[in-house]
PDB file of C-alpha atoms in Angstrom:
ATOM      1  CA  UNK Y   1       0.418   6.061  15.011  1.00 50.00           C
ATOM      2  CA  UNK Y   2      -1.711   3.635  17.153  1.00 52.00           C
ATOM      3  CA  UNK Y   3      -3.096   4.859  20.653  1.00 56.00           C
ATOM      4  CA  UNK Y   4      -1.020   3.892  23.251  1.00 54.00           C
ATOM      5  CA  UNK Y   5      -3.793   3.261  25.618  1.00 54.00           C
ATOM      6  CA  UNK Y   6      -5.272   0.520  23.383  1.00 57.00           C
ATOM      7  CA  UNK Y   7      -4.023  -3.163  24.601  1.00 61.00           C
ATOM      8  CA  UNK Y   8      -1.155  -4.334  22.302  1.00 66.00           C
ATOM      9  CA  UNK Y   9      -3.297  -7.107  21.329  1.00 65.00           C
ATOM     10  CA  UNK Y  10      -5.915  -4.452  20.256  1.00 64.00           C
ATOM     11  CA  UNK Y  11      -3.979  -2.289  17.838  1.00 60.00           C
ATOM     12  CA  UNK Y  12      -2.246  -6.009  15.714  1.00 68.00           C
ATOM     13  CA  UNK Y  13      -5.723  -7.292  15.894  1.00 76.00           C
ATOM     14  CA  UNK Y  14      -4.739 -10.352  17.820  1.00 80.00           C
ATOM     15  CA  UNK Y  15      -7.806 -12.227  19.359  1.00 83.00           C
ATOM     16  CA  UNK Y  16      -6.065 -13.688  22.462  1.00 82.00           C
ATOM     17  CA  UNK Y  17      -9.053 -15.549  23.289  1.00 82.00           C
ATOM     18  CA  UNK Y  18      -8.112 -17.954  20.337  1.00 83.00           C
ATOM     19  CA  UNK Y  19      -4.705 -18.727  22.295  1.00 83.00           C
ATOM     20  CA  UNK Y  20      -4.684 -21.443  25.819  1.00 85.00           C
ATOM     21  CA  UNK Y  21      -4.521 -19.040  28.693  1.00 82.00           C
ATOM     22  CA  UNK Y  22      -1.092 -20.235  29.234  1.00 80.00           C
ATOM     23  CA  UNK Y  23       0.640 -18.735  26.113  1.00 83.00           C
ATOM     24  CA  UNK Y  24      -1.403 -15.412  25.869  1.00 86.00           C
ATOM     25  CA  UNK Y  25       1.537 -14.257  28.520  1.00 89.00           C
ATOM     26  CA  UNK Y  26       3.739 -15.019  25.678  1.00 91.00           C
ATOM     27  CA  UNK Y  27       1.791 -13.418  22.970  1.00 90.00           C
ATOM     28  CA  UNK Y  28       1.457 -10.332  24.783  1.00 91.00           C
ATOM     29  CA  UNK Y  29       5.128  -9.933  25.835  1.00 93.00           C
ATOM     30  CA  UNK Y  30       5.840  -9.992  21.811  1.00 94.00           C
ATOM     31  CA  UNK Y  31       3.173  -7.505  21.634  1.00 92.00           C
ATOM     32  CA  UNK Y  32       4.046  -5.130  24.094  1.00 92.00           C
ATOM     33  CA  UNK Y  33       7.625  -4.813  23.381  1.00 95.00           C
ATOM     34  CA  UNK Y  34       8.883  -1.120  22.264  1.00 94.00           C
ATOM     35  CA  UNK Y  35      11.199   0.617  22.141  1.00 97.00           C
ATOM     36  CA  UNK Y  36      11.601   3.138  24.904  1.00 97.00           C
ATOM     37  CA  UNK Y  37      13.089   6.337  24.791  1.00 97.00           C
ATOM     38  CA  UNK Y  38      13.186   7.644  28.213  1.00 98.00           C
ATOM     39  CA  UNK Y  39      14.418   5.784  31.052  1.00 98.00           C
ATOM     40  CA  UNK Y  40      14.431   6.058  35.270  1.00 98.00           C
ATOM     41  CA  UNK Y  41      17.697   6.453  36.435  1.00 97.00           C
ATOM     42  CA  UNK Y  42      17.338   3.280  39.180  1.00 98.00           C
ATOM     43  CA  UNK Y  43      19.724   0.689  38.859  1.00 98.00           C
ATOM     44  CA  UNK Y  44      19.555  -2.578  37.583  1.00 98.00           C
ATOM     45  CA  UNK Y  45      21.383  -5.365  40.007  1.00 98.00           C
ATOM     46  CA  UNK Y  46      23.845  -7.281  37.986  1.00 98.00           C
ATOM     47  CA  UNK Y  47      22.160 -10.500  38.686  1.00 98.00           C
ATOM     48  CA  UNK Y  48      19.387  -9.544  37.005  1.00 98.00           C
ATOM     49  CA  UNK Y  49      21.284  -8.498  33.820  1.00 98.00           C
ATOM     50  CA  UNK Y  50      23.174 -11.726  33.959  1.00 98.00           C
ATOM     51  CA  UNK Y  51      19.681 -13.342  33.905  1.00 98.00           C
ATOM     52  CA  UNK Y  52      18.608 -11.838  31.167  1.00 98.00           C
ATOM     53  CA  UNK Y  53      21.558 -12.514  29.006  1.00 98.00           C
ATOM     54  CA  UNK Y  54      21.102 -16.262  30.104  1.00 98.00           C
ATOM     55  CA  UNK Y  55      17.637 -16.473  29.113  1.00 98.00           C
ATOM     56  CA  UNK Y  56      18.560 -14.892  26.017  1.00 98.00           C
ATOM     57  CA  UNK Y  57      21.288 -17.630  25.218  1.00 98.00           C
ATOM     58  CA  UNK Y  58      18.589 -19.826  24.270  1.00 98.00           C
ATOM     59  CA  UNK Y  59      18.373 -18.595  21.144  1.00 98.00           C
ATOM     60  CA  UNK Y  60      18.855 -20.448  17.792  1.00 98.00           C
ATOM     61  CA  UNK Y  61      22.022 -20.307  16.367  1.00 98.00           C
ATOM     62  CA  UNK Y  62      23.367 -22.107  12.875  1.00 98.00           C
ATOM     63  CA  UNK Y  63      25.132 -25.621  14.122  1.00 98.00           C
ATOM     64  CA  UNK Y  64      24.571 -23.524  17.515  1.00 98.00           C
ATOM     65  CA  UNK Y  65      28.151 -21.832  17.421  1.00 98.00           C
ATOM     66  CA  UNK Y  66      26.428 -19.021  19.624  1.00 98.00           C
ATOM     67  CA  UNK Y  67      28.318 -16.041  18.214  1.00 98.00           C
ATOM     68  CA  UNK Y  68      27.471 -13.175  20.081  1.00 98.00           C
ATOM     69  CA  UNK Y  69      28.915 -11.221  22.574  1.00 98.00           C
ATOM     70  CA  UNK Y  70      27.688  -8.716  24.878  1.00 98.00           C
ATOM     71  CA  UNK Y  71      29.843  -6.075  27.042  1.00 98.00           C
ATOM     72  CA  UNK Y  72      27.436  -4.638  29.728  1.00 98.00           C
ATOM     73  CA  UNK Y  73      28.595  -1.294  31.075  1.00 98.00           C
ATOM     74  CA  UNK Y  74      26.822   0.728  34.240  1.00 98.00           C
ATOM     75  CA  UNK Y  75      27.925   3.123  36.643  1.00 98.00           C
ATOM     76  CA  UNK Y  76      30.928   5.043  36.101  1.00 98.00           C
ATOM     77  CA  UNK Y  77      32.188   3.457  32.734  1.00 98.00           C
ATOM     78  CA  UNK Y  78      28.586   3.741  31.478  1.00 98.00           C
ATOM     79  CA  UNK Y  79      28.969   7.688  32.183  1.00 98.00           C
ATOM     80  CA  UNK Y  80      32.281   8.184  30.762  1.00 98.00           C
ATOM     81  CA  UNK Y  81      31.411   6.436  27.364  1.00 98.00           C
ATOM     82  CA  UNK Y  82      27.657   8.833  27.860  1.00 98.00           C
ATOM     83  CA  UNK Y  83      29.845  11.488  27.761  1.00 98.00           C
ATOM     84  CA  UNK Y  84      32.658  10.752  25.396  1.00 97.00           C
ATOM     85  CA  UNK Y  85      30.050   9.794  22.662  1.00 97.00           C
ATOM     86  CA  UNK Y  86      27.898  12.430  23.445  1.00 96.00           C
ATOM     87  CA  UNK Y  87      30.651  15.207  22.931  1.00 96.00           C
ATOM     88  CA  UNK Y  88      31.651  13.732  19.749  1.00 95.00           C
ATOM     89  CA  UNK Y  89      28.413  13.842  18.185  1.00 95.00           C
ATOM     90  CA  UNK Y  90      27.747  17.120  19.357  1.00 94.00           C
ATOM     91  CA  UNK Y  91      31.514  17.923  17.838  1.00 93.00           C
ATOM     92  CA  UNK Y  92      30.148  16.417  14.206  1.00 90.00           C
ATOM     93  CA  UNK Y  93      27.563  18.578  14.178  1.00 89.00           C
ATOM     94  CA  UNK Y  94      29.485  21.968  15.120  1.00 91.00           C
ATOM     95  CA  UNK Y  95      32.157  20.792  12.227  1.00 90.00           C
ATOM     96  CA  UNK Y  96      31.423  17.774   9.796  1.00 89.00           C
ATOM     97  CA  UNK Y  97      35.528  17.482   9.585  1.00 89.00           C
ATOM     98  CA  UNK Y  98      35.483  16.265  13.437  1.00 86.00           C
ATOM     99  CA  UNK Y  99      33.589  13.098  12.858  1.00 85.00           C
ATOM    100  CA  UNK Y 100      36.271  11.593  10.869  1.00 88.00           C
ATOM    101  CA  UNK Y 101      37.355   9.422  13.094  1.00 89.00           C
ATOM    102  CA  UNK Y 102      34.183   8.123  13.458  1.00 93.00           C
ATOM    103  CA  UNK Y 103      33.450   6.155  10.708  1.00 90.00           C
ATOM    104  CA  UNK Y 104      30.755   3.400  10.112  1.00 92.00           C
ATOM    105  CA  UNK Y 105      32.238  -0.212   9.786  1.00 94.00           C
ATOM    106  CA  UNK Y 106      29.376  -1.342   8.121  1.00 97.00           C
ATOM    107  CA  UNK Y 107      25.873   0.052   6.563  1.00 95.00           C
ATOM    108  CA  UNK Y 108      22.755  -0.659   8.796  1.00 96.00           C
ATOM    109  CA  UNK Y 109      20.369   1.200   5.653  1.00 96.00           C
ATOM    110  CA  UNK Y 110      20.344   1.587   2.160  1.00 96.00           C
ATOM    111  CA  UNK Y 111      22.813   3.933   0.186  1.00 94.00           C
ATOM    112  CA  UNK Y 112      19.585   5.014  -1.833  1.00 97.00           C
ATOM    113  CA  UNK Y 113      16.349   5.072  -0.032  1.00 97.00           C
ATOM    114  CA  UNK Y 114      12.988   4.211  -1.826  1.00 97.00           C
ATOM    115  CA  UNK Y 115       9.037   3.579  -0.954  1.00 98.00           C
ATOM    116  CA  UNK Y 116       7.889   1.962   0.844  1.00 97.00           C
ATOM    117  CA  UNK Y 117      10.844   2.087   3.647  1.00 97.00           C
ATOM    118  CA  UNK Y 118      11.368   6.122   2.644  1.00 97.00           C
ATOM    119  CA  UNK Y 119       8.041   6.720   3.987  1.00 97.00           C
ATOM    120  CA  UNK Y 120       7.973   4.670   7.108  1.00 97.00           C
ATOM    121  CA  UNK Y 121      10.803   5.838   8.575  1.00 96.00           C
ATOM    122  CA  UNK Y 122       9.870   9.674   7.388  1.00 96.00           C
ATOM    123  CA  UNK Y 123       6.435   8.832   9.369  1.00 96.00           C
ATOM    124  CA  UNK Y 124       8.194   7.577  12.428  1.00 96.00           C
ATOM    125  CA  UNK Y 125      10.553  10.486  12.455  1.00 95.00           C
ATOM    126  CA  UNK Y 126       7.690  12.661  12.475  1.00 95.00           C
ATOM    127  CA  UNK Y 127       6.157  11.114  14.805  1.00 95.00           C
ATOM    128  CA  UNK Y 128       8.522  10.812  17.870  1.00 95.00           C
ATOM    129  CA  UNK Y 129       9.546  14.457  17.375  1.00 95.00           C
ATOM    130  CA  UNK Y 130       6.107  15.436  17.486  1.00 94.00           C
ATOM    131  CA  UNK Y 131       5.308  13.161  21.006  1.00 94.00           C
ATOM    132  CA  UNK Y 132       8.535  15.345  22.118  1.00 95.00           C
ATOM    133  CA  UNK Y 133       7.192  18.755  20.978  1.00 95.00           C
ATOM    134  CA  UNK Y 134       9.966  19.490  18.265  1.00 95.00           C
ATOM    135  CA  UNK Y 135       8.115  20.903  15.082  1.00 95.00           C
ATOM    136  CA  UNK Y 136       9.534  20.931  11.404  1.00 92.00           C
ATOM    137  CA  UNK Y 137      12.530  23.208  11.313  1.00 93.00           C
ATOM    138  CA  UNK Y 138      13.960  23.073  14.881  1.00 96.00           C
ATOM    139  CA  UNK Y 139      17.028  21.760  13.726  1.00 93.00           C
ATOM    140  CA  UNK Y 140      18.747  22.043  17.643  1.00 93.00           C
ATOM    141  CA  UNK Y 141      15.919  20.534  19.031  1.00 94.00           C
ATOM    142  CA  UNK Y 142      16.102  17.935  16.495  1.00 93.00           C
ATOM    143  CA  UNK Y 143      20.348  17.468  17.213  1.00 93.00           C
ATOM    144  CA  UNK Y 144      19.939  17.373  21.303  1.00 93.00           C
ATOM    145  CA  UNK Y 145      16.526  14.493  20.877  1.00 94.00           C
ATOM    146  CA  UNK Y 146      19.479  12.425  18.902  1.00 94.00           C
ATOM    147  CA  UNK Y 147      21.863  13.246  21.452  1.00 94.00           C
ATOM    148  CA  UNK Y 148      19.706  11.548  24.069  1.00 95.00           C
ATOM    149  CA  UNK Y 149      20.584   8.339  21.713  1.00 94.00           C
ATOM    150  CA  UNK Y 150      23.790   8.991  23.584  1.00 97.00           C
ATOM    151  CA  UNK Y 151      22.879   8.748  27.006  1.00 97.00           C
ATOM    152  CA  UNK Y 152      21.141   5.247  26.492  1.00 98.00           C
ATOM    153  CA  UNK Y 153      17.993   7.852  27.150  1.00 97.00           C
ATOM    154  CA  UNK Y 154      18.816   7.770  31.093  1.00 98.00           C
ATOM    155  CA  UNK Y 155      18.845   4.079  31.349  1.00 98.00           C
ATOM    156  CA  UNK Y 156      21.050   2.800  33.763  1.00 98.00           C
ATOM    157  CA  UNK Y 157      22.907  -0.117  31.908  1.00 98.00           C
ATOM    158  CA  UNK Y 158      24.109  -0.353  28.348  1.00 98.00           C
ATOM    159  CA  UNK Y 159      24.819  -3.320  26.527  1.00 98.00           C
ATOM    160  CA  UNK Y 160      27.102  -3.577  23.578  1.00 98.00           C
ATOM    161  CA  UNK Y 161      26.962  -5.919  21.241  1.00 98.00           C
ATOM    162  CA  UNK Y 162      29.992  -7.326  19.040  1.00 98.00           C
ATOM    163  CA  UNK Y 163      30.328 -10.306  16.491  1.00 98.00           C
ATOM    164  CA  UNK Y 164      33.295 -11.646  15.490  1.00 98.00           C
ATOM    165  CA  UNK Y 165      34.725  -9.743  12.409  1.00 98.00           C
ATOM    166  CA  UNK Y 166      35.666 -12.831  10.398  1.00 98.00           C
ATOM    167  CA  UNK Y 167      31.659 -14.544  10.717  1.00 98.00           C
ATOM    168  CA  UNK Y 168      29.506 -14.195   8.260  1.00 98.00           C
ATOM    169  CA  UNK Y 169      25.993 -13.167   7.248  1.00 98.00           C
ATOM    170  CA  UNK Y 170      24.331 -15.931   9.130  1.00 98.00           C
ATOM    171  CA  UNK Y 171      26.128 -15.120  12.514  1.00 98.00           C
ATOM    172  CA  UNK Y 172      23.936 -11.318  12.159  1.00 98.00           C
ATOM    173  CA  UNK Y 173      21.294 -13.407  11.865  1.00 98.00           C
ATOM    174  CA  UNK Y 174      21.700 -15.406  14.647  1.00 98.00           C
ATOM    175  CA  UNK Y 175      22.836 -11.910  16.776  1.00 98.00           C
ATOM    176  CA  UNK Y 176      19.261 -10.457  16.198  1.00 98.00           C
ATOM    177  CA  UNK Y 177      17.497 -13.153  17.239  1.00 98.00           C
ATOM    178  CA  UNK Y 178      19.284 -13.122  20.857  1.00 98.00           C
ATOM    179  CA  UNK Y 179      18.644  -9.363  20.866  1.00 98.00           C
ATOM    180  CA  UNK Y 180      15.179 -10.061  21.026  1.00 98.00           C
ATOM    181  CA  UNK Y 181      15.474 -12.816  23.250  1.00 98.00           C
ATOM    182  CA  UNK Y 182      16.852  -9.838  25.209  1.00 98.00           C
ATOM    183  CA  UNK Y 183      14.384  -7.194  25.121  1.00 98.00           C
ATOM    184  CA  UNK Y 184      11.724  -9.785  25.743  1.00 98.00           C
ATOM    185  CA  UNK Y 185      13.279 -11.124  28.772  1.00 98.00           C
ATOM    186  CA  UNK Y 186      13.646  -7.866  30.479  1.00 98.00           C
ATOM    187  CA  UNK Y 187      10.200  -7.685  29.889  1.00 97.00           C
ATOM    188  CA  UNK Y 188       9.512 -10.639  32.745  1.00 95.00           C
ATOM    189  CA  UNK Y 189      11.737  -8.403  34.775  1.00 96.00           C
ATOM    190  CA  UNK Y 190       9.419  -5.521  34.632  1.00 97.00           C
ATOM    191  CA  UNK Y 191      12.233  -3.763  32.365  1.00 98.00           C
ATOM    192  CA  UNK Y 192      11.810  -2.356  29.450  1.00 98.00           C
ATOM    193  CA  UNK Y 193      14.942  -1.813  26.143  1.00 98.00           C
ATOM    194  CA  UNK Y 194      15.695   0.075  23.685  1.00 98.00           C
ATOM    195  CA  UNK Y 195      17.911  -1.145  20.715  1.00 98.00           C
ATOM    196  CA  UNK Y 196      20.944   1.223  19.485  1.00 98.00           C
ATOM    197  CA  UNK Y 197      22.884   1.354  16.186  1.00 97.00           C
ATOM    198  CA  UNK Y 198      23.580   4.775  16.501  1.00 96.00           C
ATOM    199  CA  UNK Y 199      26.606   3.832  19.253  1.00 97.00           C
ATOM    200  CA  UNK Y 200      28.036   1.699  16.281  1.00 97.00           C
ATOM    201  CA  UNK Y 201      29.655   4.739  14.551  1.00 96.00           C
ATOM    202  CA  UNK Y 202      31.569   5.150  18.038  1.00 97.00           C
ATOM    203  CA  UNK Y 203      32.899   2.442  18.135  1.00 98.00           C
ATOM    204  CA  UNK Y 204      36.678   3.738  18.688  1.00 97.00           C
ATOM    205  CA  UNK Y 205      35.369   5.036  22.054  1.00 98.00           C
ATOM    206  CA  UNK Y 206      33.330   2.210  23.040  1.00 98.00           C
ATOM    207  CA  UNK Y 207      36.745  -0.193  22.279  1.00 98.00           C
ATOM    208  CA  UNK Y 208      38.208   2.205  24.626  1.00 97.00           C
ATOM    209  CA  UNK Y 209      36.508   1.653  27.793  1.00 98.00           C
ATOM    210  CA  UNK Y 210      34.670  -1.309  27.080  1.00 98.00           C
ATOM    211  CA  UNK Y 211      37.990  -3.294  26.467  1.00 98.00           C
ATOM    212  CA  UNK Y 212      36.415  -4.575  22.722  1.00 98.00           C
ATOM    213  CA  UNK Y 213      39.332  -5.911  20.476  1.00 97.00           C
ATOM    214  CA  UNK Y 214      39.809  -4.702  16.976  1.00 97.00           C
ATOM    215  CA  UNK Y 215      38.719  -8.544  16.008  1.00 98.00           C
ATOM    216  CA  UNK Y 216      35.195  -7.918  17.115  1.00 98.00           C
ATOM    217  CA  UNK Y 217      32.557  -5.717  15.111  1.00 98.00           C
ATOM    218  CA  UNK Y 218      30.313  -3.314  17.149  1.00 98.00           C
ATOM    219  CA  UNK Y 219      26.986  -3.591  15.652  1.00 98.00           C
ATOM    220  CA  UNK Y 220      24.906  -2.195  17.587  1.00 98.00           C
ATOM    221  CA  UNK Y 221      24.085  -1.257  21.654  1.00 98.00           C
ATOM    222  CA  UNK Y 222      20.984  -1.261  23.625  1.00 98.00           C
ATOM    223  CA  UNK Y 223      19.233   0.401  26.601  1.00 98.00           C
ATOM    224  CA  UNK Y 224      18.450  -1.573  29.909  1.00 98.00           C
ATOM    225  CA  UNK Y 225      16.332  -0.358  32.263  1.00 98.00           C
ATOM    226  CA  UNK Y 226      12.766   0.927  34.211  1.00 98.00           C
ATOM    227  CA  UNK Y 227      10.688   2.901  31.465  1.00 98.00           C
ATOM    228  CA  UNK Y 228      10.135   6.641  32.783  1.00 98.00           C
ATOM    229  CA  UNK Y 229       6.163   6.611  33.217  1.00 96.00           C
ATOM    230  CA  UNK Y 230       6.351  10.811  32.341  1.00 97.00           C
ATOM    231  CA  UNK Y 231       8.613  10.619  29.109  1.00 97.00           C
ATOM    232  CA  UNK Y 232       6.466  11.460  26.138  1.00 96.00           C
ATOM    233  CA  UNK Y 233       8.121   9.615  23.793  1.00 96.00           C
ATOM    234  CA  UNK Y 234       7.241   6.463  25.245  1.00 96.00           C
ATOM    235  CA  UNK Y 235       3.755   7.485  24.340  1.00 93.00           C
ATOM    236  CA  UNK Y 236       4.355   6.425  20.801  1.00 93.00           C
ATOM    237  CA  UNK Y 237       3.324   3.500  19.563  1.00 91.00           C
ATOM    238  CA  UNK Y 238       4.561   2.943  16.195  1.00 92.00           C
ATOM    239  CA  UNK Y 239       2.410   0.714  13.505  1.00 91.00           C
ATOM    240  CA  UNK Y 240       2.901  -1.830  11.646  1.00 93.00           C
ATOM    241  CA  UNK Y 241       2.127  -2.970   8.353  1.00 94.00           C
ATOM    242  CA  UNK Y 242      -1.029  -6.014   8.238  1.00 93.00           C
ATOM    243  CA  UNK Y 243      -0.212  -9.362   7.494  1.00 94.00           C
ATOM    244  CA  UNK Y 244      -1.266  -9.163   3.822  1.00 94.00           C
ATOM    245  CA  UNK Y 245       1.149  -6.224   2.828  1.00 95.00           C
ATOM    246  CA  UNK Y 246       4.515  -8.861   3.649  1.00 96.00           C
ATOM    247  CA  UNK Y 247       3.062 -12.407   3.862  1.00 97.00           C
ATOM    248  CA  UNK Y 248       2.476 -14.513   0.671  1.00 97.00           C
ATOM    249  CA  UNK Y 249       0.909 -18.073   1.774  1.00 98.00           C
ATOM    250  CA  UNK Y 250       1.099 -20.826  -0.639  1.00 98.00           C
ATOM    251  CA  UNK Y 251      -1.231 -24.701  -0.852  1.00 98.00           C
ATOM    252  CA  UNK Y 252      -3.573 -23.867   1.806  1.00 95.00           C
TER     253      UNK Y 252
END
């Protein structure tokens, strides 16, 4: 994994000096977005999340039919479903027969997994538990650093993101590029994000208190708030591949 003290720019090999001083900001927002796993517990006005999710708006949609929603929870309902979700997973894992209720409505990754994505996400597994302190084998160590999944990792909002059921293909298209018109936003807000599938499985709970409809698909939630400067998991910087390994450039 790359060294977190190195500037973002640094560890993709970017040479911002190639780029008019006025977009660098840009490039380096892109490049400095993570994921963060360990949050301060001060709260975020609404008026700044409503921001956000307006900034976010702007992005493309097919024939711009805009088809995402978002159901922001803080404060007390953002404890209860914290807690809910939390005792069900921990439920699961005590007796596999209590997570029947919670079932997946849809598969995020493949029924059979195969290099190269096998190894990545082995390597990035490895590597967060071992920023934590949880060695090979610590199977309850392992359980509660999920958990935390659970608890938006301390932030102080959670946003929930639904589609539609009857949409199609192109709509989850369009839904992921407004989630990262939303972690990059909260960026100019000095926030930081963390996106979420896991909460998807919970969905029954999150319908609950979150007042979703069965019409909508949950597909995924997300973490909003000020990164915890003492966390050591958000000393992980996780790599990516270079531009030859997934770019094929044609007539140039």
């Amino acid at each position: 994994m790359g060294d977190p003290r190195a500037p973002a720019a640094v560890l993709a090999g970017i040479d911002l000096s190639a780029v008019p001083a006025p977009a660098q900001s840009v490039l380096t927002t892109i490049l400095e977005r993570r994921s963060v796993r360990g949050f301060l517990p001060t709260p975020v006005p609404r008026e700044t999340v409503e921001a956000i999710l307006a900034v976010a708006s702007r992005a493309p949609s097919g024939s711009n039919i805009q088809p995402w929603k978002v159901h922001v929870c803080a404060g007390p309902v953002r404890d209860a479903i914290c807690r809910e979700v939390l005792a069900a997973h921990d439920a699961e894992a005590a007796d596999p027969a209590a997570g029947e209720p919670h079932r997946d409505e849809y598969r995020y990754y493949p029924e059979k997994w195969r290099d190269p994505y096998l190894t990545r996400r082995r390597d990035l597994g490895w590597a967060l538990y071992g920023a934590v302190g949880i060695a090979r084998g610590e199977n309850d160590k392992m359980h509660r650093q999920r958990g935390r999944n659970f608890s938006f990792f301390g932030a102080p909002v959670g946003l929930v993101f639904t589609l539609d059921r009857d949409l199609s293909v192109g709509s989850w298209i369009d839904l992921g590029m407004f989630m990262q018109n939303v972690m990059l936003a909260a960026r100019a807000y000095g926030l930081e994000t963390c996106p979420q599938q896991a909460f998807a499985r919970y969905h029954r709970i999150l319908r609950q208190h979150l007042a979703i409809p069965d019409d909508q698909i949950v597909v995924c939630a997300m973490a909003l708030g000020l990164p915890d400067p003492d966390e050591p998991a958000n000393r992980l910087v996780s790599e990516r591949e270079p531009v030859a390994a997934f770019g094929s450039f044609h007539g140039f």
